[in-house]
XYZ file of C-alpha atoms in Angstrom:
768
model
C -157.940 107.312 -49.657
C -161.435 106.058 -51.010
C -164.415 104.397 -49.468
C -166.828 102.256 -50.994
C -170.459 103.022 -49.891
C -173.228 100.499 -50.655
C -176.787 101.706 -50.623
C -178.940 99.485 -48.751
C -181.081 98.811 -51.932
C -177.877 97.404 -53.631
C -176.544 95.580 -50.759
C -178.366 92.034 -51.574
C -177.314 92.610 -55.266
C -173.619 93.243 -53.982
C -173.637 90.102 -51.859
C -174.893 88.193 -54.906
C -172.102 89.344 -57.117
C -169.653 88.822 -54.226
C -170.488 85.044 -54.056
C -170.347 84.583 -57.795
C -167.035 86.018 -57.768
C -166.157 83.652 -55.177
C -167.372 80.630 -56.687
C -165.954 81.680 -59.997
C -162.304 82.214 -58.717
C -162.960 78.841 -57.124
C -164.072 76.974 -60.246
C -161.344 78.830 -62.434
C -158.579 77.330 -60.582
C -159.390 73.696 -60.302
C -158.730 71.382 -62.855
C -161.042 68.846 -64.299
C -159.336 66.052 -62.053
C -159.788 67.853 -59.124
C -163.640 68.097 -59.583
C -164.119 64.637 -60.706
C -161.800 62.663 -58.098
C -162.860 65.349 -55.255
C -159.440 64.686 -53.910
C -159.039 68.227 -52.030
C -161.064 71.258 -51.053
C -159.636 74.637 -51.219
C -160.383 78.303 -52.022
C -157.094 79.934 -52.847
C -153.927 78.910 -54.171
C -151.028 78.978 -51.626
C -147.761 79.355 -52.700
C -146.567 75.782 -52.165
C -145.489 72.986 -54.469
C -148.080 70.740 -53.367
C -148.787 69.046 -56.952
C -151.775 66.817 -55.632
C -153.995 69.857 -55.863
C -153.205 70.200 -59.606
C -152.309 67.115 -61.356
C -154.248 63.959 -62.420
C -153.493 60.548 -61.095
C -152.567 58.204 -64.179
C -155.178 55.480 -63.967
C -158.158 57.588 -63.428
C -160.910 57.038 -66.078
C -161.727 60.497 -67.544
C -161.490 62.271 -70.962
C -158.861 64.811 -71.400
C -158.356 66.105 -74.914
C -155.682 68.502 -73.795
C -152.604 67.511 -71.393
C -149.410 69.341 -70.283
C -146.704 66.888 -69.248
C -144.300 68.869 -66.904
C -142.258 68.164 -63.669
C -143.773 68.612 -60.239
C -141.831 71.754 -59.197
C -143.730 73.446 -62.307
C -147.129 72.207 -61.532
C -147.700 75.289 -59.361
C -147.088 77.696 -62.100
C -148.884 79.571 -64.611
C -149.465 76.359 -66.475
C -152.642 76.409 -64.068
C -153.809 79.582 -66.054
C -153.423 77.816 -69.140
C -155.165 74.966 -68.069
C -158.263 76.972 -66.791
C -158.201 78.729 -69.999
C -158.269 75.383 -72.081
C -161.027 74.052 -69.923
C -163.177 76.673 -71.157
C -163.687 74.738 -74.213
C -162.412 71.041 -73.558
C -161.212 69.211 -70.442
C -157.823 69.666 -69.638
C -155.063 68.608 -67.081
C -151.600 68.425 -66.175
C -149.555 65.141 -65.666
C -146.040 65.102 -64.244
C -142.947 63.303 -65.501
C -142.485 61.646 -61.956
C -146.091 60.156 -62.211
C -144.997 58.681 -65.674
C -141.688 57.224 -64.946
C -143.013 55.480 -61.566
C -145.840 53.744 -63.411
C -144.529 50.407 -64.647
C -147.475 50.356 -67.255
C -145.246 52.714 -69.372
C -142.095 50.650 -68.947
C -140.860 48.764 -71.984
C -142.475 45.319 -70.857
C -145.498 47.316 -69.522
C -148.858 47.243 -71.029
C -147.972 49.874 -73.248
C -144.427 49.623 -73.821
C -142.473 48.506 -77.097
C -141.856 44.800 -75.621
C -145.555 44.327 -75.686
C -147.506 43.485 -78.907
C -151.367 43.678 -79.803
C -151.888 40.155 -78.660
C -150.894 41.141 -75.143
C -152.899 44.271 -74.960
C -150.725 47.106 -76.792
C -152.588 47.901 -79.921
C -149.634 49.945 -81.160
C -147.329 47.278 -81.776
C -147.772 44.480 -84.358
C -147.163 40.910 -83.207
C -143.570 39.851 -84.435
C -142.396 43.559 -84.346
C -141.940 44.027 -80.368
C -138.848 44.755 -78.887
C -136.682 41.468 -78.173
C -133.384 42.829 -77.276
C -131.604 46.075 -76.244
C -134.490 46.751 -73.985
C -132.749 49.836 -72.163
C -132.838 51.719 -75.714
C -136.783 51.235 -75.371
C -137.032 52.267 -71.419
C -135.721 55.608 -71.357
C -137.603 58.592 -70.555
C -138.612 59.413 -73.892
C -139.933 56.072 -74.399
C -141.903 56.138 -71.214
C -143.336 59.426 -72.015
C -144.586 58.201 -75.384
C -145.971 55.299 -73.949
C -148.027 57.249 -71.401
C -149.302 59.329 -74.429
C -150.433 56.109 -76.031
C -152.457 55.350 -72.905
C -153.929 58.959 -72.735
C -154.801 58.592 -76.635
C -156.804 55.289 -75.866
C -158.207 55.967 -72.341
C -158.855 59.549 -72.293
C -159.239 60.528 -75.954
C -156.356 62.752 -75.808
C -155.488 64.790 -78.801
C -153.172 67.503 -77.850
C -150.177 67.134 -75.669
C -147.992 70.254 -74.684
C -144.344 69.311 -73.387
C -143.905 71.535 -70.658
C -140.323 71.814 -70.289
C -136.690 72.169 -72.152
C -134.878 69.008 -72.775
C -133.824 69.043 -69.373
C -137.137 68.334 -68.168
C -138.631 66.465 -71.462
C -135.985 65.031 -73.241
C -136.191 64.787 -77.030
C -135.826 61.611 -79.050
C -132.982 62.230 -81.927
C -133.971 60.393 -85.259
C -131.602 59.301 -87.391
C -130.970 60.456 -91.181
C -128.194 59.789 -93.640
C -127.977 61.690 -97.000
C -125.805 60.755 -99.729
C -126.083 63.776 -101.976
C -126.761 66.605 -100.088
C -126.464 69.825 -102.129
C -127.533 72.552 -99.595
C -123.967 73.698 -99.617
C -124.038 75.057 -103.219
C -120.236 74.126 -103.579
C -120.434 70.559 -103.939
C -122.668 67.522 -103.115
C -121.596 65.834 -100.098
C -122.702 63.093 -97.520
C -124.244 63.947 -94.276
C -125.755 62.038 -91.643
C -127.563 63.741 -88.479
C -129.543 62.683 -85.230
C -132.318 65.158 -85.463
C -134.143 66.456 -82.387
C -137.892 65.694 -83.300
C -141.149 65.786 -81.222
C -142.821 63.905 -83.730
C -141.488 60.848 -82.059
C -144.126 61.590 -79.096
C -147.122 62.005 -81.531
C -146.678 59.336 -83.863
C -147.368 56.272 -81.954
C -147.370 52.938 -83.886
C -144.288 50.794 -83.950
C -141.104 51.296 -81.854
C -139.436 53.625 -84.646
C -136.511 51.186 -84.436
C -137.153 47.883 -86.329
C -133.662 46.426 -85.575
C -133.238 47.711 -82.002
C -130.214 49.496 -82.625
C -129.187 53.009 -81.583
C -130.800 54.652 -84.899
C -134.290 55.498 -84.397
C -136.037 56.452 -87.490
C -134.100 55.111 -90.279
C -135.085 54.945 -93.710
C -136.728 51.568 -95.234
C -137.195 50.260 -98.814
C -140.867 51.039 -98.546
C -143.369 52.745 -96.279
C -144.166 49.301 -94.889
C -140.600 48.748 -94.190
C -139.933 52.035 -92.963
C -138.922 52.422 -89.051
C -140.931 55.700 -88.666
C -144.322 56.000 -88.055
C -145.269 59.391 -90.136
C -148.808 59.743 -89.049
C -149.459 61.245 -85.916
C -152.369 60.254 -83.657
C -151.767 63.123 -81.145
C -150.478 66.541 -81.958
C -147.450 67.805 -80.059
C -146.081 71.042 -79.302
C -143.110 72.217 -77.062
C -143.063 74.991 -74.175
C -139.086 75.037 -73.951
C -139.230 76.348 -70.405
C -136.400 75.961 -67.846
C -138.268 78.095 -64.890
C -141.488 79.860 -63.898
C -140.821 83.012 -65.705
C -140.498 81.121 -69.015
C -143.819 79.543 -68.046
C -145.486 82.804 -67.194
C -144.233 84.396 -70.415
C -145.222 81.308 -72.497
C -148.804 81.388 -70.960
C -149.294 84.856 -71.583
C -148.254 84.803 -75.231
C -150.527 81.599 -75.937
C -153.529 83.150 -74.146
C -152.848 86.590 -75.425
C -152.819 85.129 -79.279
C -156.049 83.105 -78.638
C -157.992 85.878 -76.730
C -157.225 88.727 -79.338
C -158.734 89.548 -82.477
C -156.493 88.616 -85.322
C -154.850 91.067 -87.386
C -154.775 90.856 -91.489
C -151.211 91.372 -91.696
C -148.566 89.093 -93.066
C -145.084 89.751 -93.199
C -142.713 87.872 -95.977
C -139.120 88.075 -95.669
C -136.330 87.081 -97.943
C -132.558 87.094 -97.917
C -129.976 85.565 -99.928
C -128.418 82.129 -99.185
C -125.016 83.161 -100.964
C -123.711 86.557 -101.345
C -125.167 86.829 -104.806
C -128.790 86.349 -105.244
C -128.405 82.714 -106.825
C -130.827 81.106 -106.198
C -133.525 83.487 -105.772
C -135.084 82.639 -102.422
C -137.953 85.246 -102.954
C -139.507 82.412 -105.150
C -140.167 80.482 -101.558
C -142.159 83.526 -100.110
C -143.965 84.307 -103.228
C -145.163 80.664 -103.300
C -146.348 81.150 -99.925
C -148.066 84.434 -100.969
C -150.176 82.455 -103.528
C -152.190 80.966 -100.425
C -152.901 83.954 -98.605
C -156.414 85.352 -99.177
C -157.005 88.664 -100.791
C -158.288 90.327 -97.731
C -154.747 89.979 -95.980
C -152.271 92.971 -96.277
C -148.743 91.392 -97.148
C -145.773 93.428 -96.152
C -142.778 92.075 -98.491
C -139.371 92.836 -96.787
C -137.198 91.572 -99.189
C -133.088 92.046 -99.594
C -133.348 92.259 -103.258
C -135.469 95.343 -102.777
C -133.914 97.028 -99.498
C -131.175 96.697 -96.808
C -132.956 95.170 -93.687
C -131.190 95.980 -90.433
C -132.307 94.896 -87.034
C -134.575 98.038 -85.916
C -136.162 97.647 -89.275
C -136.717 93.888 -88.619
C -138.128 94.579 -85.122
C -140.362 97.247 -86.119
C -141.674 95.359 -88.962
C -143.322 92.814 -86.029
C -145.404 95.728 -84.986
C -146.059 98.344 -87.791
C -148.692 97.034 -87.881
C -149.369 94.097 -85.986
C -148.553 90.815 -87.908
C -150.780 87.249 -87.929
C -147.617 85.744 -89.096
C -144.002 86.443 -89.814
C -141.976 84.421 -92.640
C -138.396 84.598 -92.453
C -136.188 83.081 -95.280
C -132.546 82.972 -95.239
C -129.699 81.059 -93.374
C -129.086 80.867 -89.706
C -127.030 79.107 -87.348
C -126.270 77.988 -83.604
C -122.534 78.985 -83.063
C -122.915 78.902 -79.410
C -125.140 80.907 -76.576
C -123.601 84.180 -77.617
C -124.089 83.605 -81.534
C -127.514 82.010 -82.231
C -128.772 83.884 -85.091
C -130.783 83.968 -88.505
C -129.973 86.129 -91.480
C -131.526 89.415 -92.467
C -129.383 89.951 -95.593
C -126.185 88.540 -97.294
C -124.149 90.382 -99.901
C -120.588 90.517 -100.783
C -119.895 92.861 -97.510
C -121.123 90.067 -95.122
C -124.332 88.946 -93.234
C -126.925 91.245 -91.424
C -127.751 88.790 -88.387
C -130.383 89.054 -85.777
C -129.037 87.420 -82.824
C -130.596 85.854 -79.588
C -129.215 88.948 -77.895
C -131.113 91.086 -80.356
C -134.427 90.152 -78.814
C -134.992 93.317 -76.692
C -135.539 95.139 -79.665
C -139.116 93.483 -80.224
C -141.985 95.196 -78.599
C -145.142 94.319 -80.597
C -148.049 93.749 -78.275
C -149.890 91.140 -80.646
C -147.729 87.912 -80.668
C -147.668 86.350 -84.128
C -146.891 82.859 -85.711
C -143.322 82.796 -86.993
C -141.839 80.383 -89.385
C -138.342 80.170 -90.550
C -136.352 78.160 -93.014
C -132.959 78.956 -91.057
C -130.460 76.413 -90.022
C -130.655 75.203 -86.322
C -132.421 78.450 -85.154
C -135.149 76.101 -83.564
C -132.660 73.351 -81.974
C -134.239 73.307 -78.428
C -131.372 70.801 -77.262
C -129.112 73.846 -77.115
C -129.628 76.373 -74.501
C -130.763 80.044 -75.735
C -131.291 78.985 -79.321
C -132.798 81.713 -81.181
C -136.499 80.320 -81.367
C -136.519 79.985 -77.418
C -135.060 83.269 -76.885
C -137.825 84.798 -79.188
C -140.547 82.876 -77.893
C -139.870 83.434 -74.282
C -139.343 87.395 -74.485
C -142.179 88.722 -72.647
C -142.130 92.301 -74.241
C -142.478 91.061 -77.865
C -141.807 88.400 -80.344
C -144.052 85.595 -81.567
C -146.486 83.169 -79.659
C -145.331 80.059 -81.699
C -142.443 79.138 -83.902
C -142.346 76.672 -86.771
C -138.487 76.173 -86.928
C -135.979 73.667 -87.901
C -134.056 71.827 -85.124
C -131.184 71.070 -87.667
C -129.892 72.589 -90.958
C -132.523 73.265 -93.458
C -132.551 71.624 -96.982
C -132.837 73.295 -100.228
C -132.190 72.297 -103.715
C -129.924 74.306 -106.153
C -131.785 73.640 -109.076
C -135.491 74.324 -107.250
C -135.194 76.554 -104.341
C -138.849 75.755 -103.249
C -138.018 71.954 -103.120
C -137.548 70.409 -99.414
C -137.678 73.057 -96.588
C -139.399 75.509 -98.967
C -141.814 73.063 -99.905
C -142.977 72.379 -96.397
C -143.245 75.941 -95.509
C -145.454 76.494 -98.591
C -147.967 73.801 -97.284
C -147.726 75.479 -93.796
C -149.325 78.314 -95.656
C -151.593 75.831 -97.455
C -152.895 74.423 -94.239
C -153.320 77.581 -92.455
C -155.129 79.571 -95.370
C -156.344 77.188 -97.678
C -157.284 73.833 -96.365
C -159.279 75.008 -93.117
C -156.751 73.226 -90.611
C -157.302 75.222 -87.202
C -154.766 74.041 -84.686
C -151.282 74.799 -84.674
C -150.254 71.292 -84.111
C -152.479 69.858 -86.821
C -150.967 72.578 -89.185
C -147.383 71.616 -88.495
C -148.266 67.847 -88.868
C -150.621 67.992 -91.893
C -147.978 70.046 -93.741
C -145.300 67.336 -93.421
C -148.005 64.773 -94.491
C -148.058 65.999 -98.014
C -144.686 64.441 -99.031
C -145.001 61.260 -96.635
C -144.795 59.306 -99.442
C -141.395 60.557 -100.659
C -139.242 60.219 -97.337
C -138.472 56.698 -98.032
C -137.163 57.682 -101.481
C -135.335 60.753 -101.075
C -133.735 61.323 -97.552
C -133.891 65.062 -97.865
C -137.668 64.844 -97.170
C -137.109 62.731 -94.261
C -134.479 65.250 -92.972
C -137.153 68.069 -93.152
C -140.190 66.101 -92.028
C -137.878 65.233 -88.509
C -136.486 68.516 -87.981
C -139.630 70.800 -87.984
C -141.024 71.287 -84.549
C -143.560 73.418 -83.064
C -142.226 75.324 -80.206
C -145.756 76.570 -79.145
C -149.314 75.224 -78.027
C -150.547 72.570 -80.422
C -154.161 72.973 -79.516
C -154.240 76.970 -80.306
C -156.600 77.547 -82.905
C -155.218 80.034 -85.635
C -158.330 82.253 -85.961
C -160.561 81.502 -83.415
C -161.132 84.300 -80.754
C -161.480 82.789 -77.510
C -162.862 84.156 -74.270
C -160.639 85.497 -71.735
C -160.899 84.124 -68.097
C -162.628 86.679 -65.769
C -159.699 88.526 -63.798
C -159.386 88.374 -60.075
C -159.494 91.508 -57.884
C -159.038 92.167 -54.356
C -158.959 95.614 -52.772
C -157.139 97.065 -50.145
C -157.675 100.565 -48.249
C -156.207 101.624 -44.936
C -159.509 102.631 -43.638
C -161.239 99.339 -44.401
C -162.317 97.195 -41.179
C -164.526 94.539 -40.092
C -167.636 96.672 -41.085
C -166.563 96.817 -44.606
C -168.691 94.664 -47.148
C -166.441 91.814 -48.398
C -164.237 92.117 -45.243
C -161.360 89.349 -45.091
C -162.525 88.034 -48.624
C -161.962 90.742 -51.317
C -161.296 93.757 -48.860
C -158.486 94.394 -46.635
C -156.462 97.074 -45.026
C -152.946 95.489 -45.397
C -151.433 95.211 -48.573
C -149.879 91.802 -47.505
C -153.483 90.166 -46.664
C -154.606 91.194 -50.019
C -151.539 89.431 -51.990
C -152.326 86.588 -49.783
C -155.779 86.256 -50.739
C -155.054 86.841 -54.385
C -155.236 84.078 -57.174
C -152.207 83.362 -59.400
C -152.035 86.375 -62.126
C -154.720 88.619 -60.057
C -154.823 92.267 -59.388
C -154.770 93.933 -55.994
C -155.961 97.567 -56.027
C -154.480 99.785 -53.394
C -156.353 102.985 -52.624
C -154.357 106.232 -51.577
C -153.227 106.072 -48.016
C -150.193 105.264 -45.694
C -149.230 101.448 -45.406
C -146.661 100.643 -42.652
C -145.641 97.165 -43.648
C -142.911 95.199 -45.494
C -144.391 93.349 -48.369
C -143.496 89.937 -49.920
C -144.526 89.024 -53.304
C -144.475 85.200 -53.728
C -146.867 84.480 -56.868
C -147.548 86.098 -60.039
C -149.452 89.056 -59.117
C -150.288 92.704 -60.117
C -150.221 95.416 -57.497
C -151.591 98.640 -58.408
C -151.760 101.893 -56.214
C -154.334 104.593 -56.830
C -151.702 107.292 -56.969
C -148.028 107.119 -56.627
C -147.878 110.535 -54.769
C -150.576 109.709 -52.180
C -150.254 105.779 -52.074
C -147.252 105.389 -49.665
C -145.680 102.273 -48.434
C -143.413 102.618 -45.653
C -141.124 99.848 -44.409
C -141.501 98.821 -40.865
C -138.164 96.797 -40.554
C -134.747 97.215 -41.650
C -134.791 94.898 -44.572
C -136.435 94.794 -47.916
C -139.367 97.044 -48.094
C -140.813 95.074 -50.943
C -139.579 91.415 -51.775
C -140.306 90.234 -55.320
C -139.433 86.704 -55.056
C -142.085 85.818 -58.075
C -142.082 85.645 -61.690
C -143.885 88.131 -64.161
C -145.263 90.227 -61.219
C -145.795 93.789 -61.429
C -145.759 96.810 -58.638
C -147.249 100.123 -60.102
C -148.068 103.565 -58.674
C -146.392 103.797 -55.190
C -144.090 105.850 -52.988
C -141.904 103.409 -51.274
C -139.601 104.629 -48.620
C -138.497 103.485 -45.289
C -139.194 104.162 -41.694
C -137.011 107.033 -40.844
C -135.420 104.991 -37.770
C -134.483 102.383 -40.385
C -130.751 102.431 -41.438
C -130.257 99.158 -43.817
C -133.234 99.243 -46.395
C -133.514 98.590 -50.024
C -136.759 99.580 -51.574
C -137.266 96.834 -54.034
C -135.415 93.609 -53.993
C -135.611 90.888 -56.478
C -133.806 87.786 -55.342
C -131.958 85.063 -57.807
C -134.553 83.311 -60.167
C -137.235 85.889 -60.091
C -137.422 86.978 -63.438
C -139.667 89.075 -65.649
C -141.011 91.506 -63.208
C -142.116 95.163 -63.839
C -141.390 98.081 -61.280
C -143.242 100.942 -63.101
C -144.327 104.393 -62.066
C -143.162 104.607 -58.470
C -141.473 106.949 -56.243
C -138.507 105.117 -54.448
C -136.719 107.383 -52.175
C -134.241 107.602 -49.024
C -132.976 104.082 -49.172
C -129.710 103.473 -47.098
C -128.805 100.472 -49.633
C -130.406 100.777 -52.886
C -133.497 102.069 -54.459
C -133.842 98.747 -56.412
C -131.439 95.797 -56.206
C -131.726 92.855 -58.572
C -129.722 89.760 -57.755
C -128.995 87.008 -60.333
C -132.433 87.599 -62.184
C -133.240 88.812 -65.679
C -136.030 90.520 -67.734
C -136.777 92.945 -65.261
C -138.608 96.148 -67.013
C -137.951 99.432 -64.600
C -140.119 101.978 -66.379
C -140.926 105.503 -65.472
C -139.853 105.584 -61.816
C -138.325 108.611 -59.710
C -135.566 106.819 -57.902
C -133.983 109.723 -55.843
C -132.033 110.273 -52.589
C -130.996 106.291 -51.771
C -127.628 105.203 -51.574
C -127.333 103.602 -54.997
C -130.246 104.095 -57.348
C -129.956 100.709 -59.204
C -127.956 97.799 -58.573
C -128.129 94.911 -60.945
C -125.813 92.155 -59.775
C -124.880 88.286 -59.994
C -122.623 87.177 -57.218
C -119.248 86.523 -58.614
C -117.865 83.334 -57.192
C -114.094 83.065 -57.544
C -112.010 82.901 -60.805
C -114.154 80.506 -62.796
C -117.659 81.017 -63.125
C -120.176 78.082 -63.333
C -122.662 79.891 -65.236
C -123.905 82.932 -66.879
C -127.015 84.299 -68.453
C -126.177 85.683 -71.747
C -129.612 87.375 -72.758
C -130.315 89.059 -69.411
C -131.998 91.908 -71.241
C -133.146 93.844 -68.003
C -134.806 96.993 -69.583
C -134.298 100.230 -67.962
C -136.142 103.080 -69.510
C -137.393 106.548 -69.038
C -136.664 106.773 -65.033
C -135.287 109.822 -63.371
C -132.129 108.416 -61.255
C -130.856 111.592 -59.215
C -129.355 112.859 -55.799
C -128.426 109.276 -54.923
C -125.200 109.378 -52.843
C -123.530 106.232 -54.471
C -123.950 105.027 -58.058
C -126.955 106.030 -60.169
C -126.667 102.592 -61.887
C -124.311 99.923 -60.621
C -123.943 96.574 -62.808
C -121.906 93.508 -61.868
C -121.780 89.991 -63.803
C -124.793 90.701 -65.941
C -124.781 91.045 -69.807
C -126.865 92.211 -72.490
C -129.189 95.140 -70.608
C -130.728 98.032 -72.060
C -130.446 101.660 -70.374
C -132.393 104.068 -72.481
C -134.059 107.433 -72.293
C -133.425 107.993 -68.238
C -132.181 111.301 -66.541
C -129.205 110.718 -64.606
C -128.678 113.658 -62.462
C -126.075 114.630 -59.606
C -125.727 110.940 -58.479
C -122.654 110.529 -56.224
C -121.864 114.095 -56.146
C -120.646 114.133 -59.653
C -121.449 112.486 -63.173
C -118.425 109.935 -62.843
C -120.718 107.965 -60.456
C -123.833 108.384 -62.656
C -123.089 104.715 -63.906
C -120.554 102.015 -63.398
C -120.174 98.395 -64.552
C -117.912 95.594 -63.160
C -117.494 92.213 -65.157
C -120.549 93.203 -67.234
C -120.689 93.636 -71.279
C -123.056 94.040 -74.089
C -125.283 96.626 -72.556
C -127.120 99.109 -74.629
C -126.758 103.085 -73.593
C -128.881 105.056 -75.691
C -130.601 108.640 -75.549
C -129.836 109.197 -71.714
C -129.829 112.594 -70.168
C -126.490 112.949 -68.241
C -126.533 116.108 -66.144
C -126.248 118.460 -68.891
C -126.095 118.654 -72.789
C -123.469 116.722 -74.129
C -121.766 117.154 -77.627
C -120.079 114.065 -77.822
C -120.866 110.424 -76.883
C -120.897 109.859 -72.966
C -118.380 107.415 -71.497
C -119.396 105.017 -69.009
C -116.622 103.676 -66.927
C -116.340 99.959 -66.339
C -114.488 96.577 -66.350
C -115.861 94.586 -69.386
C -115.879 90.963 -68.754
C -116.030 88.207 -67.877
C -114.249 86.313 -70.555
C -115.465 83.042 -72.132
C -113.022 81.893 -74.794
C -114.706 79.461 -77.395
C -113.637 76.470 -78.776
C -114.729 75.060 -81.981
C -116.611 71.798 -81.498
C -116.763 69.260 -84.703
C -119.021 66.752 -82.913
C -121.633 67.165 -85.691
C -118.979 66.985 -88.541
C -116.529 69.349 -90.078
C -119.534 70.986 -92.225
C -121.525 71.880 -89.165
C -119.203 73.392 -86.403
C -120.122 75.062 -83.278
C -118.639 77.275 -80.512
C -118.601 75.695 -77.042
C -117.509 77.815 -73.957
C -115.711 75.329 -71.620
C -115.071 77.861 -68.856
C -116.007 81.381 -67.895
C -113.156 83.550 -66.379
C -113.981 86.270 -64.088
C -111.404 88.769 -65.506
C -112.298 92.013 -67.065
C -110.405 94.747 -68.969
C -110.785 98.133 -68.324
C -112.844 100.181 -70.944
C -115.794 102.201 -71.527
C -119.300 101.767 -72.796
C -120.691 104.470 -74.788
C -124.146 106.216 -74.913
C -123.756 107.575 -78.488
C -126.861 109.847 -78.525
C -127.113 111.337 -75.307
C -130.137 113.533 -74.759
C -129.696 117.172 -74.498
C -132.237 117.906 -72.316
C -133.949 116.010 -69.493
C -137.093 114.013 -69.871
C -140.089 115.076 -68.177
C -140.908 112.388 -65.804
C -143.405 112.887 -63.139
């Protein structure tokens, strides 16, 4: 237990600092719209979805250089932190989809709609070019969002828009391209056509993108003047492809982390073959990019022609040392949610693939920019495309992806042409032309061949398909200031006589949580806290010492309920009151992703030490989980024979824990896929080694280097029921050239089989 003592001569200074901290926190968490409109008064964030606190009513005359467009239910999220961070440098705010869709100014016949021309107040539509029929095509959500961005650009001076959601939140306009002589297959030329997901539509605001008012937006004309596409953006667009608050927390963490960290002077260039033989030589693309990298940078070349590149080598190359930028050159594809990949090597024996299920291997602390030429790895229309998984993995991977939403384009006779050319210009804009912001880098790289796209449709294809999954305003090299962190302190000896009582100092952890801001810290001094705790917002609770900072649950329920995203709890002993008989130490319910449980002692719970139900990306690290019924339970409720959905890339990380003397299972997993159980001690659970671990309708899990009661001379067998089954069908809706796998149903049937820990530890780890 620790008591803060303040000398009299320091008391005035303490109160002065305290007032500053309160005011600072107040200002950080309000958007510019809240100040200027003076709509509400508040001094802390409650766990409520009242979006009036945080979004800007359309029509208010103010200047916002940066806008996040998202849905109402995402307003109260870590997007607020991003707005606060950006507001240190420019005016920034959030606008909701719901506001946009109900404002008739943004409908097809509204002031900024495509059926209104210059003479009637819309400067973006020339007279005679306005829509005159098929109005519904120009009155969908995509059109209304674009019309709002027109308004924001004109009235607010907006230059950067972050689309805050995947296509279920912010739909994408698909642009049409037809190529009569596509030769990237290297076997024979063929005709292809595609409707390409492209966020360029939202940033290039002139015209309707559809002069003949048919279903094909962005068709080629005979000249630039006749072209349907507007190639020059007034507003720079990026997308956060998020579908939940965990995704938002991860995205914001990476953006702010990149912007506030000193940039490493290391660049990784990769090369793999497009065919099993090294024809054409794709390293020419990487070397052309290298020409633009200043000599002060260290270039790491990871080329297939020089060495075999496996998944672990690829993952380690992100962090050893940290990279500013990672370039990937090679094939890729989206065959389905379990098979989205890009290629690390390709030879006569086959391909080396880095799949979306491999992202758990990434553990870099600096989040680089990532560029890839691979096909469809950035097609965010599909759930679990590789770029999304890389971007939204909280423990590593990139902070921004410049990826293709369709197949990449190369030329047999000149491998640098088309997609390689665009990548070359990304490097030019980044390193040579002084272009700072990621959205501008993406756009200006395209504009180098804007004059060619009505002549050669391959350029049009590339122009449309390269999207930025990342923040468009992020400066590539500037090091920005971090927001001051928010702290509160808890000690069981604090009372009303303690300075800061009821504001920053409390004697209950629950009160400290209630008074904390999003992403704030609650420091808990040694003592005994008899309470059940609910964590209902992103927050970090840190005990002074896990042996002497003790939480004892008062009620027969979850001692700690983590119904939040990206929160953490560290350095506690967590146990029930001795009279309670139905307890779980830490319970994480459905849709509470990305939480961290670290360095705790979790003991004597009659149900489970840790139970996670339907949530993923939890980090369970360096805990002692002992003398419970079950140690750790990872489950998803199974409903009948046919499942509605399943998370393919769950990626819970259970590492370096002591899981011992639990009367039931050490670890029990049900209905969860692709988890990592590594370097743990399993000791005498369930009275024997057969109950150390068990899985039911679970698959794709990694077991590695765990200690299993005693030294083993052969792989450890982990019993279970492998499943569920999701048989694929081949989908040719994009043509026979571009097949995909679809999974029409998930069957809750399993096959008895064992997983293996092929590298069992020979002695227990020292976990204290």
